mmCIF file of C-alpha atoms in Angstrom:
data_model
loop_
_atom_site.group_PDB
_atom_site.id
_atom_site.type_symbol
_atom_site.label_atom_id
_atom_site.label_comp_id
_atom_site.label_asym_id
_atom_site.label_seq_id
_atom_site.Cartn_x
_atom_site.Cartn_y
_atom_site.Cartn_z
ATOM 1 C CA ASN J 1 -8.246 -4.751 18.604
ATOM 2 C CA ALA J 2 -9.720 -4.778 15.080
ATOM 3 C CA GLY J 3 -7.010 -2.632 13.428
ATOM 4 C CA VAL J 4 -8.403 -0.875 10.350
ATOM 5 C CA THR J 5 -11.971 -1.621 9.324
ATOM 6 C CA GLN J 6 -13.743 -0.622 6.120
ATOM 7 C CA THR J 7 -17.353 -0.692 5.021
ATOM 8 C CA PRO J 8 -18.817 -1.816 2.743
ATOM 9 C CA LYS J 9 -16.762 -4.736 1.389
ATOM 10 C CA PHE J 10 -18.471 -4.653 -2.004
ATOM 11 C CA GLN J 11 -20.553 -2.035 -3.788
ATOM 12 C CA VAL J 12 -22.099 -1.650 -7.235
ATOM 13 C CA LEU J 13 -23.137 1.831 -8.366
ATOM 14 C CA LYS J 14 -24.663 3.292 -11.486
ATOM 15 C CA THR J 15 -22.922 6.196 -13.181
ATOM 16 C CA GLY J 16 -23.827 9.428 -11.426
ATOM 17 C CA GLN J 17 -24.738 7.887 -8.091
ATOM 18 C CA SER J 18 -22.988 8.964 -4.914
ATOM 19 C CA MET J 19 -21.683 7.007 -1.980
ATOM 20 C CA THR J 20 -19.394 7.225 1.026
ATOM 21 C CA LEU J 21 -16.775 4.639 1.958
ATOM 22 C CA GLN J 22 -16.205 4.404 5.685
ATOM 23 C CA CYS J 23 -12.919 3.691 7.466
ATOM 24 C CA ALA J 24 -12.092 3.444 11.161
ATOM 25 C CA GLN J 25 -8.948 2.528 13.111
ATOM 26 C CA ASP J 26 -8.558 1.650 16.765
ATOM 27 C CA MET J 27 -4.766 2.009 17.046
ATOM 28 C CA ASN J 28 -4.817 5.709 18.043
ATOM 29 C CA HIS J 29 -2.920 6.574 14.867
ATOM 30 C CA ASN J 30 -2.565 10.188 13.804
ATOM 31 C CA SER J 31 -2.348 9.652 10.040
ATOM 32 C CA MET J 32 -4.885 8.043 7.744
ATOM 33 C CA TYR J 33 -4.941 7.424 4.001
ATOM 34 C CA TRP J 34 -7.167 6.413 1.110
ATOM 35 C CA TYR J 35 -5.720 4.473 -1.837
ATOM 36 C CA ARG J 36 -7.100 2.923 -4.956
ATOM 37 C CA GLN J 37 -5.588 -0.194 -6.518
ATOM 38 C CA ASP J 38 -6.057 -1.023 -10.179
ATOM 39 C CA PRO J 39 -4.553 -3.940 -12.138
ATOM 40 C CA GLY J 40 -1.055 -3.117 -13.330
ATOM 41 C CA MET J 41 -1.083 0.288 -11.602
ATOM 42 C CA GLY J 42 -0.171 -0.490 -8.023
ATOM 43 C CA LEU J 43 -1.496 1.498 -5.101
ATOM 44 C CA ARG J 44 -2.179 5.176 -5.747
ATOM 45 C CA LEU J 45 -2.832 7.708 -3.009
ATOM 46 C CA ILE J 46 -6.137 9.577 -3.310
ATOM 47 C CA TYR J 47 -6.152 11.673 -0.123
ATOM 48 C CA TYR J 48 -4.467 11.564 3.228
ATOM 49 C CA SER J 49 -4.907 13.103 6.644
ATOM 50 C CA ALA J 50 -1.627 13.668 8.479
ATOM 51 C CA SER J 51 -3.466 14.448 11.708
ATOM 52 C CA GLU J 52 -6.957 15.045 12.992
ATOM 53 C CA GLY J 53 -8.409 18.151 11.400
ATOM 54 C CA THR J 54 -6.205 18.157 8.298
ATOM 55 C CA THR J 55 -6.595 16.592 4.863
ATOM 56 C CA ASP J 56 -4.445 16.815 1.754
ATOM 57 C CA LYS J 57 -4.642 15.677 -1.847
ATOM 58 C CA GLY J 58 -2.627 12.718 -2.992
ATOM 59 C CA GLU J 59 -1.756 11.559 -6.476
ATOM 60 C CA VAL J 60 -5.296 11.035 -7.857
ATOM 61 C CA PRO J 61 -7.804 13.204 -5.926
ATOM 62 C CA ASN J 62 -10.146 14.214 -8.767
ATOM 63 C CA GLY J 63 -13.717 12.988 -8.279
ATOM 64 C CA TYR J 64 -13.280 12.328 -4.561
ATOM 65 C CA ASN J 65 -13.752 14.162 -1.277
ATOM 66 C CA VAL J 66 -12.727 13.140 2.214
ATOM 67 C CA SER J 67 -13.665 13.909 5.785
ATOM 68 C CA ARG J 68 -11.549 13.257 8.876
ATOM 69 C CA LEU J 69 -14.498 12.979 11.215
ATOM 70 C CA ASN J 70 -12.352 12.436 14.320
ATOM 71 C CA LYS J 71 -9.073 10.710 15.129
ATOM 72 C CA ARG J 72 -10.556 7.270 14.467
ATOM 73 C CA GLU J 73 -12.576 7.819 11.302
ATOM 74 C CA PHE J 74 -11.707 8.899 7.765
ATOM 75 C CA SER J 75 -14.363 8.701 5.047
ATOM 76 C CA LEU J 76 -14.097 8.882 1.263
ATOM 77 C CA ARG J 77 -16.990 10.248 -0.786
ATOM 78 C CA LEU J 78 -17.739 9.856 -4.475
ATOM 79 C CA GLU J 79 -20.203 12.611 -5.377
ATOM 80 C CA SER J 80 -20.978 11.441 -8.913
ATOM 81 C CA ALA J 81 -19.520 8.024 -9.642
ATOM 82 C CA ALA J 82 -17.940 7.308 -13.018
ATOM 83 C CA PRO J 83 -16.899 3.966 -14.568
ATOM 84 C CA SER J 84 -13.252 5.097 -14.266
ATOM 85 C CA GLN J 85 -13.680 4.904 -10.490
ATOM 86 C CA THR J 86 -14.217 1.155 -10.638
ATOM 87 C CA SER J 87 -11.418 -0.084 -8.405
ATOM 88 C CA VAL J 88 -10.482 -1.587 -5.072
ATOM 89 C CA TYR J 89 -10.215 1.060 -2.373
ATOM 90 C CA PHE J 90 -7.959 0.655 0.652
ATOM 91 C CA CYS J 91 -7.868 2.712 3.792
ATOM 92 C CA ALA J 92 -4.681 2.731 5.873
ATOM 93 C CA SER J 93 -3.383 4.338 9.032
ATOM 94 C CA SER J 94 0.005 5.006 10.637
ATOM 95 C CA GLU J 95 1.273 6.620 13.808
ATOM 96 C CA GLU J 96 2.745 9.495 11.836
ATOM 97 C CA ARG J 97 3.096 10.162 8.127
ATOM 98 C CA GLY J 98 5.921 8.021 6.775
ATOM 99 C CA ASP J 99 5.609 5.322 9.432
ATOM 100 C CA THR J 100 4.562 1.776 8.626
ATOM 101 C CA GLN J 101 0.998 1.776 7.360
ATOM 102 C CA TYR J 102 -1.666 -0.696 8.433
ATOM 103 C CA PHE J 103 -4.240 -1.427 5.768
ATOM 104 C CA GLY J 104 -7.896 -2.309 5.923
ATOM 105 C CA PRO J 105 -9.397 -5.238 3.976
ATOM 106 C CA GLY J 106 -10.519 -3.066 1.054
ATOM 107 C CA THR J 107 -13.766 -2.134 -0.684
ATOM 108 C CA ARG J 108 -14.365 -3.493 -4.176
ATOM 109 C CA LEU J 109 -16.358 -0.869 -6.080
ATOM 110 C CA THR J 110 -17.907 -1.343 -9.515
ATOM 111 C CA VAL J 111 -19.462 1.596 -11.367
ATOM 112 C CA LEU J 112 -21.706 0.608 -14.270
ATOM 113 C CA LYS D 1 10.988 11.664 -11.059
ATOM 114 C CA ASN D 2 10.583 9.457 -7.993
ATOM 115 C CA GLN D 3 9.956 5.905 -9.150
ATOM 116 C CA VAL D 4 10.002 2.367 -7.822
ATOM 117 C CA GLU D 5 10.366 -0.459 -10.332
ATOM 118 C CA GLN D 6 9.889 -4.103 -9.407
ATOM 119 C CA SER D 7 10.854 -7.244 -11.273
ATOM 120 C CA PRO D 8 9.764 -9.706 -12.300
ATOM 121 C CA GLN D 9 6.126 -8.727 -12.746
ATOM 122 C CA SER D 10 5.082 -12.292 -11.950
ATOM 123 C CA LEU D 11 6.799 -15.491 -10.914
ATOM 124 C CA ILE D 12 5.795 -19.145 -10.554
ATOM 125 C CA ILE D 13 7.900 -21.507 -8.436
ATOM 126 C CA LEU D 14 7.519 -24.963 -6.924
ATOM 127 C CA GLU D 15 6.911 -25.398 -3.235
ATOM 128 C CA GLY D 16 10.152 -25.679 -1.301
ATOM 129 C CA LYS D 17 12.192 -23.669 -3.783
ATOM 130 C CA ASN D 18 13.811 -20.298 -3.096
ATOM 131 C CA CYS D 19 13.198 -17.104 -5.025
ATOM 132 C CA THR D 20 14.369 -13.503 -5.130
ATOM 133 C CA LEU D 21 12.320 -10.445 -5.984
ATOM 134 C CA GLN D 22 13.943 -7.209 -7.100
ATOM 135 C CA CYS D 23 13.203 -3.551 -6.447
ATOM 136 C CA ASN D 24 15.032 -0.598 -8.030
ATOM 137 C CA TYR D 25 14.249 2.941 -7.003
ATOM 138 C CA THR D 26 15.114 6.486 -7.978
ATOM 139 C CA VAL D 27 13.592 8.171 -4.925
ATOM 140 C CA SER D 28 15.487 11.120 -3.497
ATOM 141 C CA PRO D 29 15.980 12.011 -0.745
ATOM 142 C CA PHE D 30 15.672 8.472 0.576
ATOM 143 C CA SER D 31 14.300 7.730 4.027
ATOM 144 C CA ASN D 32 13.522 4.011 4.179
ATOM 145 C CA LEU D 33 12.300 1.050 2.166
ATOM 146 C CA ARG D 34 9.576 -1.417 3.083
ATOM 147 C CA TRP D 35 8.393 -4.693 1.647
ATOM 148 C CA TYR D 36 4.700 -5.488 1.953
ATOM 149 C CA LYS D 37 2.904 -8.779 1.309
ATOM 150 C CA GLN D 38 -0.605 -8.643 -0.101
ATOM 151 C CA ASP D 39 -2.682 -11.807 -0.120
ATOM 152 C CA THR D 40 -5.455 -12.011 -2.718
ATOM 153 C CA GLY D 41 -8.486 -10.017 -1.572
ATOM 154 C CA ARG D 42 -6.698 -8.547 1.439
ATOM 155 C CA GLY D 43 -4.855 -5.360 2.304
ATOM 156 C CA PRO D 44 -1.033 -5.216 2.252
ATOM 157 C CA VAL D 45 0.857 -6.217 5.401
ATOM 158 C CA SER D 46 4.339 -4.939 6.225
ATOM 159 C CA LEU D 47 7.146 -7.552 6.155
ATOM 160 C CA THR D 48 10.293 -5.493 6.719
ATOM 161 C CA ILE D 49 11.536 -1.928 6.906
ATOM 162 C CA MET D 50 15.090 -0.940 6.048
ATOM 163 C CA THR D 51 16.846 2.357 6.638
ATOM 164 C CA PHE D 52 19.842 3.799 4.820
ATOM 165 C CA SER D 53 22.392 2.153 7.101
ATOM 166 C CA GLU D 54 20.929 -1.357 7.007
ATOM 167 C CA ASN D 55 22.117 -3.924 4.460
ATOM 168 C CA THR D 56 20.151 -7.004 5.476
ATOM 169 C CA LYS D 57 17.086 -7.722 7.570
ATOM 170 C CA SER D 58 15.295 -11.015 8.093
ATOM 171 C CA ASN D 59 11.757 -11.890 9.083
ATOM 172 C CA GLY D 60 11.492 -15.659 9.301
ATOM 173 C CA ARG D 61 11.953 -17.103 5.803
ATOM 174 C CA TYR D 62 11.989 -13.600 4.293
ATOM 175 C CA THR D 63 15.309 -11.756 3.949
ATOM 176 C CA ALA D 64 15.486 -8.251 2.540
ATOM 177 C CA THR D 65 18.669 -6.590 1.346
ATOM 178 C CA LEU D 66 19.370 -2.958 0.555
ATOM 179 C CA ASP D 67 22.176 -1.419 -1.463
ATOM 180 C CA ALA D 68 21.751 2.330 -1.027
ATOM 181 C CA ASP D 69 24.607 3.072 -3.424
ATOM 182 C CA THR D 70 23.005 1.309 -6.385
ATOM 183 C CA LYS D 71 19.468 2.036 -5.100
ATOM 184 C CA GLN D 72 18.459 -1.595 -5.228
ATOM 185 C CA SER D 73 16.662 -3.893 -2.825
ATOM 186 C CA SER D 74 15.811 -7.556 -2.970
ATOM 187 C CA LEU D 75 13.452 -9.835 -1.075
ATOM 188 C CA HIS D 76 14.627 -13.432 -0.803
ATOM 189 C CA ILE D 77 12.133 -16.129 0.161
ATOM 190 C CA THR D 78 13.610 -19.366 1.420
ATOM 191 C CA ALA D 79 11.931 -22.784 1.263
ATOM 192 C CA SER D 80 8.735 -21.377 -0.224
ATOM 193 C CA GLN D 81 5.335 -22.490 1.017
ATOM 194 C CA LEU D 82 1.922 -22.376 -0.627
ATOM 195 C CA SER D 83 0.986 -19.559 1.745
ATOM 196 C CA ASP D 84 3.716 -17.406 0.189
ATOM 197 C CA SER D 85 1.517 -17.033 -2.899
ATOM 198 C CA ALA D 86 0.760 -13.304 -2.897
ATOM 199 C CA SER D 87 1.795 -9.975 -4.337
ATOM 200 C CA TYR D 88 4.924 -8.398 -2.872
ATOM 201 C CA ILE D 89 5.087 -4.620 -2.952
ATOM 202 C CA CYS D 90 8.212 -2.506 -2.536
ATOM 203 C CA VAL D 91 7.557 0.919 -0.986
ATOM 204 C CA VAL D 92 10.135 3.678 -0.648
ATOM 205 C CA SER D 93 9.693 6.591 1.725
ATOM 206 C CA SER D 94 11.082 10.011 0.942
ATOM 207 C CA HIS D 95 11.747 12.881 3.302
ATOM 208 C CA GLY D 96 12.307 16.564 2.944
ATOM 209 C CA SER D 97 10.516 19.855 3.446
ATOM 210 C CA SER D 98 7.706 19.059 1.022
ATOM 211 C CA ASN D 99 8.009 15.298 0.878
ATOM 212 C CA THR D 100 8.117 14.268 4.498
ATOM 213 C CA GLY D 101 6.782 10.772 4.814
ATOM 214 C CA LYS D 102 5.814 10.527 1.157
ATOM 215 C CA LEU D 103 5.551 6.904 0.043
ATOM 216 C CA ILE D 104 6.272 5.748 -3.491
ATOM 217 C CA PHE D 105 4.813 2.337 -4.322
ATOM 218 C CA GLY D 106 6.097 -0.215 -6.789
ATOM 219 C CA GLN D 107 3.609 -2.113 -8.921
ATOM 220 C CA GLY D 108 4.321 -5.357 -7.139
ATOM 221 C CA THR D 109 5.501 -8.841 -8.048
ATOM 222 C CA THR D 110 2.883 -11.579 -8.080
ATOM 223 C CA LEU D 111 4.294 -14.838 -6.754
ATOM 224 C CA GLN D 112 2.546 -18.160 -7.233
ATOM 225 C CA VAL D 113 3.857 -21.188 -5.374
ATOM 226 C CA LYS D 114 2.710 -24.491 -6.832
ATOM 227 C CA PRO D 115 2.684 -27.852 -5.022
#
């Protein structure tokens, strides 16, 4: 039982490049989330998926897209990376929205 | 505006000492409050969850309190250990027709326990 897994762990991009962050959970949770964490800002919700087949914007969705591929997987895509997207990205899941969330280990992204 | 404020921002204590972290919130309507622990380089892990009717809840050396009237919570750590060095995040859940399950995160308190 791995919980929530994220790939990659680290990534360096140049401005304008694109990439997809992968997230998977093996707890049969319905809800999944993507957050970014910046120094002094706390965790901010980018997008969430309350259940398979649905996605909704969070607090800071601009510059990102998501795909709920199936119940297990929820990916985050940066189409044209910008230095302002340098951050640590966390994926999380919960049984239902509002329940205790289980977080992945994070992806540290640097955009030059 | 729904907000969660934590204090202090950072704290340094000696191993074996106790400490208390504070969380004030203005979230309405209130559903529950959680404390998470985040070790450096890791994702947050839930410590406790408290609902409106609960005043105190313990998890080992961690004791959380909730005063729903004053909208304050505290996390008390007893007999601190080096492994308690981490960030502690207060998270309040709201509920309602448009806010069901919405989580509002505090900025966290960074605790450093020194030998």
